[in-house]
Coordinates of C-alpha atoms and ligand atoms in Angstrom, one line a residue:
X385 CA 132.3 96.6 95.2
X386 CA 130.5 96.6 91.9
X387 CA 131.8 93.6 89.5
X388 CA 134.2 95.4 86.7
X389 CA 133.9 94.2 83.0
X390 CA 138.1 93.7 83.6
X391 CA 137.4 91.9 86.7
X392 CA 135.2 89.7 85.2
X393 CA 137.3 88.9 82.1
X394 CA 140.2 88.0 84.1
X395 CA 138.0 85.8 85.9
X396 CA 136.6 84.1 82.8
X397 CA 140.2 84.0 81.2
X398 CA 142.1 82.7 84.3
X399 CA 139.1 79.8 84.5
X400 CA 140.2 79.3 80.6
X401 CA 136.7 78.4 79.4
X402 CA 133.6 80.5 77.8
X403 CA 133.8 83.4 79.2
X404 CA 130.1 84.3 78.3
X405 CA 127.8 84.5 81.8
X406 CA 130.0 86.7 84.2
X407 CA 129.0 89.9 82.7
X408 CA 125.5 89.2 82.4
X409 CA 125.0 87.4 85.6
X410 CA 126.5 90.5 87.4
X411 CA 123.0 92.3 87.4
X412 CA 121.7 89.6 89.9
X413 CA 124.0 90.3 92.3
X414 CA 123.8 93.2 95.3
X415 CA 126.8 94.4 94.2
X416 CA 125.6 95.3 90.6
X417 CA 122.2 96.7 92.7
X418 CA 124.3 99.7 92.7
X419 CA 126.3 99.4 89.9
X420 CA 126.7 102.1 87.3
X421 CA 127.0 100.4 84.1
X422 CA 126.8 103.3 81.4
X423 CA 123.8 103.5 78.9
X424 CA 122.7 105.1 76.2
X425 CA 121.2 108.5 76.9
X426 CA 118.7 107.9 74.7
X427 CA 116.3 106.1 76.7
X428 CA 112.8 105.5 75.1
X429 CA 110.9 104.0 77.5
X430 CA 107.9 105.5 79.0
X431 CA 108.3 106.5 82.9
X432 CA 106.2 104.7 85.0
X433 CA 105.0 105.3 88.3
X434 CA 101.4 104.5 88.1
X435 CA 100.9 102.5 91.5
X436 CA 100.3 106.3 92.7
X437 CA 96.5 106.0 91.4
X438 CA 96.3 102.9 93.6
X439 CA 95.4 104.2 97.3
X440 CA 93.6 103.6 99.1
X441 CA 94.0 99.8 99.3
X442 CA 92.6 97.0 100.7
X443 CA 94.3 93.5 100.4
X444 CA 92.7 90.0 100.2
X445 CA 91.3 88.1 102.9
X446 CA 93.7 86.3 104.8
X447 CA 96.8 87.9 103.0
X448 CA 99.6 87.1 105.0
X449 CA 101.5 90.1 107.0
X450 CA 105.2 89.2 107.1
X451 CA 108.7 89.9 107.9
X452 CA 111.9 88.2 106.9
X453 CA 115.0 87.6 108.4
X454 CA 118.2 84.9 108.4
X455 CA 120.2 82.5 110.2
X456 CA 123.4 83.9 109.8
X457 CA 122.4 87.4 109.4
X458 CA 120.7 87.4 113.1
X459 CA 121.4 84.6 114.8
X460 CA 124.9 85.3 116.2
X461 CA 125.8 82.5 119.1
X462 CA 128.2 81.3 116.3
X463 CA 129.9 78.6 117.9
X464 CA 127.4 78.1 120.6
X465 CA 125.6 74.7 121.9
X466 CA 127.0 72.2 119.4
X467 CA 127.0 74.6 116.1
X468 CA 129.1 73.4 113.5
X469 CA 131.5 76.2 111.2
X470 CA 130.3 77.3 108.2
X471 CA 131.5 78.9 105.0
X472 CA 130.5 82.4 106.4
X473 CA 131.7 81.6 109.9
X474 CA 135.2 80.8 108.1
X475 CA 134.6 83.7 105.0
X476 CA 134.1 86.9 107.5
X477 CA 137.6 85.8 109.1
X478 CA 139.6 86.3 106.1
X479 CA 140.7 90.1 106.4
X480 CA 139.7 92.8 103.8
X481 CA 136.6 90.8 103.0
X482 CA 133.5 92.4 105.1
X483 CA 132.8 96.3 105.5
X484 CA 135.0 97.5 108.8
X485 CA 135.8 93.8 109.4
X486 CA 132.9 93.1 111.1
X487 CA 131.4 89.5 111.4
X488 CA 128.6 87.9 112.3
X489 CA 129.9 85.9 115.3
X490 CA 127.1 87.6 117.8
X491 CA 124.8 89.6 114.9
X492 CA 121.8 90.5 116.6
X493 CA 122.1 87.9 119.2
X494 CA 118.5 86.8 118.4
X495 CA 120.2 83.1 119.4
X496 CA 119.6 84.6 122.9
X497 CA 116.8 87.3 122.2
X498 CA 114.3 85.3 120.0
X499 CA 111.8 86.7 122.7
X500 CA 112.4 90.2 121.9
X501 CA 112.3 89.3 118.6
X502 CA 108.7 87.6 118.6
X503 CA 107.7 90.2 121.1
X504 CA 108.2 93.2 117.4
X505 CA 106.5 90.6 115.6
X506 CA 103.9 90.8 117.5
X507 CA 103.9 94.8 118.1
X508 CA 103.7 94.9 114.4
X509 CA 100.8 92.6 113.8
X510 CA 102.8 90.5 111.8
X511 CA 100.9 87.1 111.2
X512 CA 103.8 85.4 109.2
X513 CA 107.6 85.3 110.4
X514 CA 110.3 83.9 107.4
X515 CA 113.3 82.9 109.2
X516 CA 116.1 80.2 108.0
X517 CA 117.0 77.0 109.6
X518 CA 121.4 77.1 110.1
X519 CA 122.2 73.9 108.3
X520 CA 125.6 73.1 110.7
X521 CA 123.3 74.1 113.6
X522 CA 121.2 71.0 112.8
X523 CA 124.0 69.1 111.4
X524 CA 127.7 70.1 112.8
X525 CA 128.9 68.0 111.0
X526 CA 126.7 68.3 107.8
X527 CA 125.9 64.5 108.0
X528 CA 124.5 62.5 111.1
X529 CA 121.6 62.6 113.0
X530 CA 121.0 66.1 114.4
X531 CA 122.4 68.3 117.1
X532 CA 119.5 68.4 119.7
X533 CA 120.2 71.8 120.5
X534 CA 119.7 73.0 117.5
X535 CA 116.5 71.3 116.7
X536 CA 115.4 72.5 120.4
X537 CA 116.4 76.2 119.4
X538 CA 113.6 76.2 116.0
X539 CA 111.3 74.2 117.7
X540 CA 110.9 76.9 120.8
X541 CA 110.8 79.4 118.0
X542 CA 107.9 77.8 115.9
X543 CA 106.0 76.7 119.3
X544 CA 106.6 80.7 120.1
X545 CA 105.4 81.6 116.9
X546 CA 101.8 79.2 116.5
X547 CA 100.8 80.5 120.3
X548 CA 100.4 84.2 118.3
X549 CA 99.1 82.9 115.1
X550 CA 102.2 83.7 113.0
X551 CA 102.8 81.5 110.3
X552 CA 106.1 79.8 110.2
X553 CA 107.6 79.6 106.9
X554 CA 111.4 78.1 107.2
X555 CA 113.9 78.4 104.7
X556 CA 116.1 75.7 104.6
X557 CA 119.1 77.3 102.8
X558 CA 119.7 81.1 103.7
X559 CA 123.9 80.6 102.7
X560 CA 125.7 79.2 105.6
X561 CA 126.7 76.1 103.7
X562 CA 128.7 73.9 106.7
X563 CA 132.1 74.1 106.0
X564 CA 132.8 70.8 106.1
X565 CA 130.8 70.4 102.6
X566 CA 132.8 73.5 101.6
X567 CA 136.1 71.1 102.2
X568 CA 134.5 68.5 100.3
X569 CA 134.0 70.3 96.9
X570 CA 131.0 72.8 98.1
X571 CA 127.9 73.8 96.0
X572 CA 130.1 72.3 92.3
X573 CA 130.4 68.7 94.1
X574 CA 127.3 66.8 92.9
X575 CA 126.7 65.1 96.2
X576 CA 126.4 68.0 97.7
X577 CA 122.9 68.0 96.7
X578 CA 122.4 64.3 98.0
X579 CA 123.4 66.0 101.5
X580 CA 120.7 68.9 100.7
X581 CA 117.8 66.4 100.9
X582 CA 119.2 64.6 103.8
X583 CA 119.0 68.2 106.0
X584 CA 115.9 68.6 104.2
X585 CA 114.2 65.6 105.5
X586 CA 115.9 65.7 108.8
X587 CA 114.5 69.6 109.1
X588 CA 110.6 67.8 107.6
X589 CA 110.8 65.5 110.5
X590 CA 111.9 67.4 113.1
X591 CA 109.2 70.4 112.7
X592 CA 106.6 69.6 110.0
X593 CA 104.5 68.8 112.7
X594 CA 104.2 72.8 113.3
X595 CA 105.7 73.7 109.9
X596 CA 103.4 73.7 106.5
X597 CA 105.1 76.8 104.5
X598 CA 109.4 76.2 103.2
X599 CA 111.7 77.8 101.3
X600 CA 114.2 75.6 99.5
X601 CA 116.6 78.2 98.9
X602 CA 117.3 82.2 99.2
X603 CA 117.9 83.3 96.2
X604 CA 120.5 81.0 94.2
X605 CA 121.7 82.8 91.7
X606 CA 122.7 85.7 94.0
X607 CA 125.2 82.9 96.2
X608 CA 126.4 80.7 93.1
X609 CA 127.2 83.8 91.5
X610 CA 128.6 86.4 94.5
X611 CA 130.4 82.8 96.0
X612 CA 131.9 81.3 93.6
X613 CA 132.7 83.6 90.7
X614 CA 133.2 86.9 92.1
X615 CA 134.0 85.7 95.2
X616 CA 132.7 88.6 97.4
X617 CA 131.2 86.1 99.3
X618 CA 131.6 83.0 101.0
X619 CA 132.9 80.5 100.5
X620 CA 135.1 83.5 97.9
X621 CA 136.2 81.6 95.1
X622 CA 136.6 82.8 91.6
X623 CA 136.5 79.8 88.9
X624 CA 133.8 80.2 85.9
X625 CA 133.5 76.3 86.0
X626 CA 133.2 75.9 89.4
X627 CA 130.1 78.3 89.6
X628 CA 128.5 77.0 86.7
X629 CA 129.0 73.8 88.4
X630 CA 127.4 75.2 91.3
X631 CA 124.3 76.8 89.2
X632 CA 123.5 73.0 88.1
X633 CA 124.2 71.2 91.4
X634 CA 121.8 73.6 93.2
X635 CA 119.4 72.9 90.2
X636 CA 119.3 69.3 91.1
X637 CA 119.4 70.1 95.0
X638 CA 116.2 71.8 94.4
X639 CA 114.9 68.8 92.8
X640 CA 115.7 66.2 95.6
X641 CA 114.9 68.8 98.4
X642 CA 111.4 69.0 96.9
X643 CA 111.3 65.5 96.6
X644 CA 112.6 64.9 100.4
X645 CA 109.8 67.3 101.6
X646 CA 107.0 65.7 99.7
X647 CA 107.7 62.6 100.8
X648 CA 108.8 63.3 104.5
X649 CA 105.6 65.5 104.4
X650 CA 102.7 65.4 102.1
X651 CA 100.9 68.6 102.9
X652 CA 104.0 70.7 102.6
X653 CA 103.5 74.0 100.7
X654 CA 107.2 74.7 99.2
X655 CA 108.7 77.0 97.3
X656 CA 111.8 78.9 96.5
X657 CA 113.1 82.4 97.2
X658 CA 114.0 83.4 93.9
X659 CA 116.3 87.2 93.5
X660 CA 113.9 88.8 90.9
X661 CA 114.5 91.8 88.5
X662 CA 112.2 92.7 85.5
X663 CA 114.7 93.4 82.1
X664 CA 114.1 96.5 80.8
X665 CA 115.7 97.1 77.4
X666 CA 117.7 100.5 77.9
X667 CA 116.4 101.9 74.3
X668 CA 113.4 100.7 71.5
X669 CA 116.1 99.0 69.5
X670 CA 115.6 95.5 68.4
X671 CA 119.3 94.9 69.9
X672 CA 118.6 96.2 73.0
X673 CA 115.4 94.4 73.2
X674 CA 116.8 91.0 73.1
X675 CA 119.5 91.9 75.4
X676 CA 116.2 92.1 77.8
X677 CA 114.9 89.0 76.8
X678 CA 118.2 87.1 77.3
X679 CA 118.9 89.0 80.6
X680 CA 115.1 88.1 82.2
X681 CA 116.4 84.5 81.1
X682 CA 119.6 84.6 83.2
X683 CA 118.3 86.4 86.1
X684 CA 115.0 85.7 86.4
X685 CA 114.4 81.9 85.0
X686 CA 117.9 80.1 85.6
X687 CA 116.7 78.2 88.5
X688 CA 112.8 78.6 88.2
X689 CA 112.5 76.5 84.4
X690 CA 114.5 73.8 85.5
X691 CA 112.0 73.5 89.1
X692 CA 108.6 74.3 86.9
X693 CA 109.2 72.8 83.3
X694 CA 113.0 70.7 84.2
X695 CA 114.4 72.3 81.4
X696 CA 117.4 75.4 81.2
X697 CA 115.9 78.7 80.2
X698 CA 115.6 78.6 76.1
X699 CA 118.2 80.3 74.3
X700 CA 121.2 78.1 75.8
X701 CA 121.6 75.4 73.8
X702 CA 124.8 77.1 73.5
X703 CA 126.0 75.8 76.6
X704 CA 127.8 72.4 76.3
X705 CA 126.8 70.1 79.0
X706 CA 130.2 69.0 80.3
X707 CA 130.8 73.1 81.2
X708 CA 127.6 73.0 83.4
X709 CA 128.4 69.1 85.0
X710 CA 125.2 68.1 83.3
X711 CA 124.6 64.5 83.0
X712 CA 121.6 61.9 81.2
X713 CA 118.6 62.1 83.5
X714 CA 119.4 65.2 85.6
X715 CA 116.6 67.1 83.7
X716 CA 114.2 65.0 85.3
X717 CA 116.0 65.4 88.8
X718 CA 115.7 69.1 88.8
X719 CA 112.0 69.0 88.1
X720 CA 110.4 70.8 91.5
X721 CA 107.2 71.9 90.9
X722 CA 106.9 74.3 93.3
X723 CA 103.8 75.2 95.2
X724 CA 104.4 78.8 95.5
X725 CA 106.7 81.0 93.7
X726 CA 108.9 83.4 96.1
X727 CA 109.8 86.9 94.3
X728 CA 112.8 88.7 96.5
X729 CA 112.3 91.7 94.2
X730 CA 114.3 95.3 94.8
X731 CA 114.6 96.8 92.2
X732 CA 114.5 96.8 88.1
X733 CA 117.7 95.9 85.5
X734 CA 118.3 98.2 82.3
X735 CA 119.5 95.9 79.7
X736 CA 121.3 96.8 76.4
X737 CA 123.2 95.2 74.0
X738 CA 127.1 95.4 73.7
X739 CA 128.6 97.0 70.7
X740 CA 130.5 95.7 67.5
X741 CA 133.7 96.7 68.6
X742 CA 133.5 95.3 72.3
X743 CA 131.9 92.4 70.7
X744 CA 135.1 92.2 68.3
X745 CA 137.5 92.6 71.1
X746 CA 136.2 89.9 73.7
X747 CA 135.2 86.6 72.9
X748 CA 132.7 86.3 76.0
X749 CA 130.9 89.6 74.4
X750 CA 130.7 87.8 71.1
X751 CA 128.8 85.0 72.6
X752 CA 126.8 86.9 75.1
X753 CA 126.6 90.5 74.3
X754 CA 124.5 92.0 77.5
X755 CA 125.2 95.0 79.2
X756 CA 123.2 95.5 82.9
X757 CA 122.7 97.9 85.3
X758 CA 120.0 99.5 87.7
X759 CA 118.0 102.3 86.6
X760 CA 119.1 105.8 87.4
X761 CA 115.5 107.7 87.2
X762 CA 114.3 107.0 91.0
X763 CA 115.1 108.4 94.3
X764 CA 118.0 106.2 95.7
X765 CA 118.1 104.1 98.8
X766 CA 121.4 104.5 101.1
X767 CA 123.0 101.8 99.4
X768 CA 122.5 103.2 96.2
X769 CA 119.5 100.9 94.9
X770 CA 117.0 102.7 92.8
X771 CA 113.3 102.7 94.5
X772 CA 111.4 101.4 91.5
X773 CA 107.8 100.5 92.7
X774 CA 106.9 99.6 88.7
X775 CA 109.4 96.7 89.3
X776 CA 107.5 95.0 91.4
X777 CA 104.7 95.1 89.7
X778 CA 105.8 93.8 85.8
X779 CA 107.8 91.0 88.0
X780 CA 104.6 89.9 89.7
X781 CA 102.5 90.0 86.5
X782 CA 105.2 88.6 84.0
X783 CA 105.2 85.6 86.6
X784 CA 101.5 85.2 86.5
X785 CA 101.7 85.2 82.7
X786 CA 104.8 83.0 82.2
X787 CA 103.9 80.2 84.7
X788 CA 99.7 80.3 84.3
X789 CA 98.9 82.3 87.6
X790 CA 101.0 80.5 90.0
X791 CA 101.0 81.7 94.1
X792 CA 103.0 84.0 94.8
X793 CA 104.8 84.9 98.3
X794 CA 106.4 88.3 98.2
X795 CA 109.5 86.7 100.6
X796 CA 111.0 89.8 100.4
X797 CA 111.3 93.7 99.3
X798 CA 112.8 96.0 101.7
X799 CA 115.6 99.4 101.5
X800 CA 118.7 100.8 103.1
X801 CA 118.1 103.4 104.9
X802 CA 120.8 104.4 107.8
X803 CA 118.3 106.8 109.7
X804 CA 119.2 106.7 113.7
X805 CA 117.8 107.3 116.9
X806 CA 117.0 111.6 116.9
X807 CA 117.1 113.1 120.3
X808 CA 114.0 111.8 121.4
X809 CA 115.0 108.5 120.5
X810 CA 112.9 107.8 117.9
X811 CA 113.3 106.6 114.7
X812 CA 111.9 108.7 111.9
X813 CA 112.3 106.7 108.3
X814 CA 110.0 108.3 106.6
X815 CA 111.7 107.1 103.2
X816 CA 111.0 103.8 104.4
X817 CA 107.9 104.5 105.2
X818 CA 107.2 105.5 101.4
X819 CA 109.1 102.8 99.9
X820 CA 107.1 100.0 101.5
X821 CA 103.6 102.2 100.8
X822 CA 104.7 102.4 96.8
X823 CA 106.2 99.0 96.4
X824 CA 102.5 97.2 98.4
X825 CA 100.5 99.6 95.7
X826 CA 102.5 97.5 93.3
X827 CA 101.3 94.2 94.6
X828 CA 97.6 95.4 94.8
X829 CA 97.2 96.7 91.7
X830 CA 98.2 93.5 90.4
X831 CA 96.1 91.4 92.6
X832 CA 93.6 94.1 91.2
X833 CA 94.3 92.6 87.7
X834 CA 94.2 89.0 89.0
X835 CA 97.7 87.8 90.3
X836 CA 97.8 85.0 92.9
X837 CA 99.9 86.8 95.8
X838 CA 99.7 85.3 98.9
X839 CA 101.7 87.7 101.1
X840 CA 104.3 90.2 101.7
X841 CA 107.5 89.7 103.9
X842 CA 109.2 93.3 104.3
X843 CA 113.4 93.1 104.6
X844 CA 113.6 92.8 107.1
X845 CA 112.1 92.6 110.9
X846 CA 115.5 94.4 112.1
X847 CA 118.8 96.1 111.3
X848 CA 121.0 93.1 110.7
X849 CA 124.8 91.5 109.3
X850 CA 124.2 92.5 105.9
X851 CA 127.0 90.3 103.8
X852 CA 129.8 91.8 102.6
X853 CA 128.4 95.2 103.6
X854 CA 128.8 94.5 107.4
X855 CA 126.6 96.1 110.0
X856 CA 126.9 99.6 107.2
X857 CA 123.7 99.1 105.8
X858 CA 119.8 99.2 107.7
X859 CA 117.1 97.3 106.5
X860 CA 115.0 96.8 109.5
X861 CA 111.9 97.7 110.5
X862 CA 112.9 97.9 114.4
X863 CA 116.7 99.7 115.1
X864 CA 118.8 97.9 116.5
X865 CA 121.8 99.2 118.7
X866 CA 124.9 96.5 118.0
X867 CA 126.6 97.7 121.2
X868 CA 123.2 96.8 123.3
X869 CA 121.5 94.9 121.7
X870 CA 118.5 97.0 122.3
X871 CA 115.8 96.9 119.6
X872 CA 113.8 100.0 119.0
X873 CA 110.9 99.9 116.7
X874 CA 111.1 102.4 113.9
X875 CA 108.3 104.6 113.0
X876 CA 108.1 102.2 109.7
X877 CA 107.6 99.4 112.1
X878 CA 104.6 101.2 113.6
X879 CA 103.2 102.2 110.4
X880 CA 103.6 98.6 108.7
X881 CA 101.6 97.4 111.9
X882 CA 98.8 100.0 111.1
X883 CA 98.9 98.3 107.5
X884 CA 98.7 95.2 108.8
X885 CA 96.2 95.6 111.1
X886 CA 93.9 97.2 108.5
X887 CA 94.8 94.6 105.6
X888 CA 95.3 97.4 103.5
X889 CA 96.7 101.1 103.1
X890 CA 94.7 104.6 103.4
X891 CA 94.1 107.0 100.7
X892 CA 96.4 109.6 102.4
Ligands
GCO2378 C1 119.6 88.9 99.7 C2 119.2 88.2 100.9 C3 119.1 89.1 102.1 C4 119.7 90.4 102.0 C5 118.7 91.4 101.5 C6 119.3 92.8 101.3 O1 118.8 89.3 98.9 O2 120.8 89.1 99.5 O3 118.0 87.5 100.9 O4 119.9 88.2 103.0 O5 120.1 90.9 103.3 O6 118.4 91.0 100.2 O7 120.4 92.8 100.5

């Protein structure tokens, strides 16, 4: 359901206050992944596919091998052992919302089948496993000491996971907010970010014993945004304020989570999971090349300058603090200075500037006058998302540049790709295959050039719930049969444990 410029305005109007984000945030969001925001057909930018020249490969010592996956996106067992509701427990019940009205009450059963689960990890030579930790799993009730089953569940899974040598790393917030913090104002309510560190130590307590490696959050703008604006997700409301709200209470979240970990745990390694896109301007012109700049600032830096430098990105000053909740001192709060930097990167965004007479006709156009969409010059994944491999690349090394060589986790990259069971029962993905081969030449030719990347997590380790889109859309590496439960390995799978087993990719 990509975001429509008319949707977006009766959003912004309906909210009665600046309407000058919506359209530009809409190229973070998976729905805009696909979206086919015209340009101009003049397009002078040079085509780039030069991670081609890259193979063979060989990767860094002790590069971390990884898969990802999520709570609510795998977990099923919804309601199971003490679980408390949450907003996407509530969200996938309200009818029209998900793909086919499925849900993600029983997902991939991994609640049950963690062993199967560890067991493709290990097939795969996977040394590093990113999961998330269900908030109202751990806290039912989203305050409180924690629900021992709960804690039991993660702590089997870590034990599990040291006995092989995979490194945990946890996220702590993959978007199943409880619900109870939903009633009680959500992600726009200040104290939910008080709560936040609370679960955060609780979490620091119960498993940084086993733990070193956490994620703060999965990719914020992507649920501040796809929640509470366009409301295609949970908890699927539309108010301007209230996400904006939500942008700056997750900002100062990140900043007491941070601080909760640190001092629960000293040794921690933390970082955030960060939805990543480089801007490209759609044509030379000077127009169209600060609609870039202003874009990367949106999408890639709302929620990184605050943790790294406690500042917004510059360039909105324009912003008047009582619209984003801001108050005296909350600068400082947000301040997180992460130990790694976690890229989820897919694909790239075209940028260009929006015209006089649009500008004239729309207030939020006058302020903000951005226009985004995916590229259209790659093959196409199932659902639609450009395969870019140069992405990946000018993300990692504009990082490097921007925030003096940081570490970087890759925590996720990964495609759609519906390919079934043939007669034989295997599972030939071929396209995956080559999308994972490109997008790792783009992470070693810029280690090659002197990036700081510390790993690669492929999305994901199996077909799961994915959002809105249901059970439509496959981005494991092992197939998985929601009427069984049976997990097959895809021929990716086996390839990626080649890769992994090698540390590094063949010339062929
Ligand atoms: C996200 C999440 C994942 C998705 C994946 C594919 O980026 O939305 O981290 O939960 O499933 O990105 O869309």
């Amino acid at each position: 359901m990509p975001l429509t410029r008319r949707k977006f305005a009766q959003s912004a109007l309906a909210a009665g206050a600046i309407a000058a984000l919506p359209s530009v945030f809409s190229a973070c969001t998976e729905s805009s992944k696909a979206a086919g925001t015209v340009r101009s057909a003049a397009v002078a930018r040079p085509k780039l596919s030069p991670v081609q020249d890259s193979f063979p490969i060989s990767f860094p010592k002790n590069f971390s091998w990884g898969a990802a996956t999520a709570a609510y996106q795998i977990e099923g067992a919804w309601n199971q052992d003490g679980k408390g509701e949450s907003i996407w427990d509530r969200f996938v019940r309200v009818p029209g919302k998900i793909k086919n009205g499925d849900t993600g009450d029983d997902a991939c059963d991994s609640y049950h089948r963690w062993r199967e689960d560890i067991a493709l990890l290990r097939a795969m030579n996977i040394n590093s496993y990113r999961f998330s930790i269900s908030w109202p799993r751990i806290q039912p009730n989203a305050s409180g000491s924690p629900n021992a089953a709960g804690v039991d569940y993660y702590s089997r899974l870590v034990d599990a996971l040291l006995e092989l040598h995979i490194r945990p790393i946890a996220t702590l917030y993959h978007w199943d907010l409880p619900q109870h913090l939903e009633d009680a104002g959500g992600w726009p309510n200040r104290d939910t970010a008080g709560r936040f560190a609370d679960y955060t130590e609780i979490c620091a307590r119960a498993f940084g014993d086993r733990v070193s490696d956490w994620v703060l959050f999965n990719e914020p703008l992507a649920f501040t945004y796809r929640g509470y604006l366009e409301g295609a997700h949970a908890p699927g409301r539309t108010s301007l304020p209230d996400f904006l709200h939500a942008t700056h209470v997750v900002n100062l979240a990140q900043g007491a989570g941070f601080q909760a970990l640190k001092q629960t745990l000293s040794s921690a390694r933390v970082g955030t999971a960060f939805s990543m896109s480089p801007c490209e301007p759609a044509t030379n012109s000077e127009e169209d090349k600060l609609a870039a700049e202003r874009a990367h600032a949106l999408i890639n830096l709302w929620f990184l300058e605050p943790a790294m430098k406690g500042r917004y990105p510059q360039g909105f000053a324009f912003l008047p603090a009582t619209l984003m909740g801001i108050r005296a001192g909350d600068f400082e709060k947000m301040r997180a200075p992460l130990d790694f930097i976690g890229i989820n990167l897919y694909y790239r965004t075209i940028a260009s500037a929006i015209g006089i007479v649009e500008r004239v006709s729309s207030p939020q156009d006058w302020l903000f006058p951005v226009k985004m969409s995916g590229g259209d010059e790659g093959p196409k994944t199932d659902a639609g998302w450009e395969v870019w491999p140069q992405a990946m690349y000018d993300m990692i090394m504009s990082v490097t540049r921007e925030y003096h060589r940081p570490q970087i986790e890759i925590t996720e990259s990964g495609c759609a790709y519906n390919d079934g069971p043939g007669p034989d029962g295997a599972i030939r993905d071929a396209r995956r295959i080559e999308y994972h081969r490109q997008y790792l030449g783009a992470v070693g030719r810029a280690i090659s050039e002197g990036a700081d990347v510390r790993g690669y997590h492929a999305w994901s380790l199996m077909d799961n719930f994915e959002w809105s889109e249901g059970f439509s859309q496959r981005f494991g590496m092992a197939y998985v049969d929601f009427k069984t439960q049976k997990r097959t390995m895809k021929e990716s799978g086996r390839w990626y444990g080649k890769v992994a087993a090698e540390n590094g990719i063949g010339g062929d």
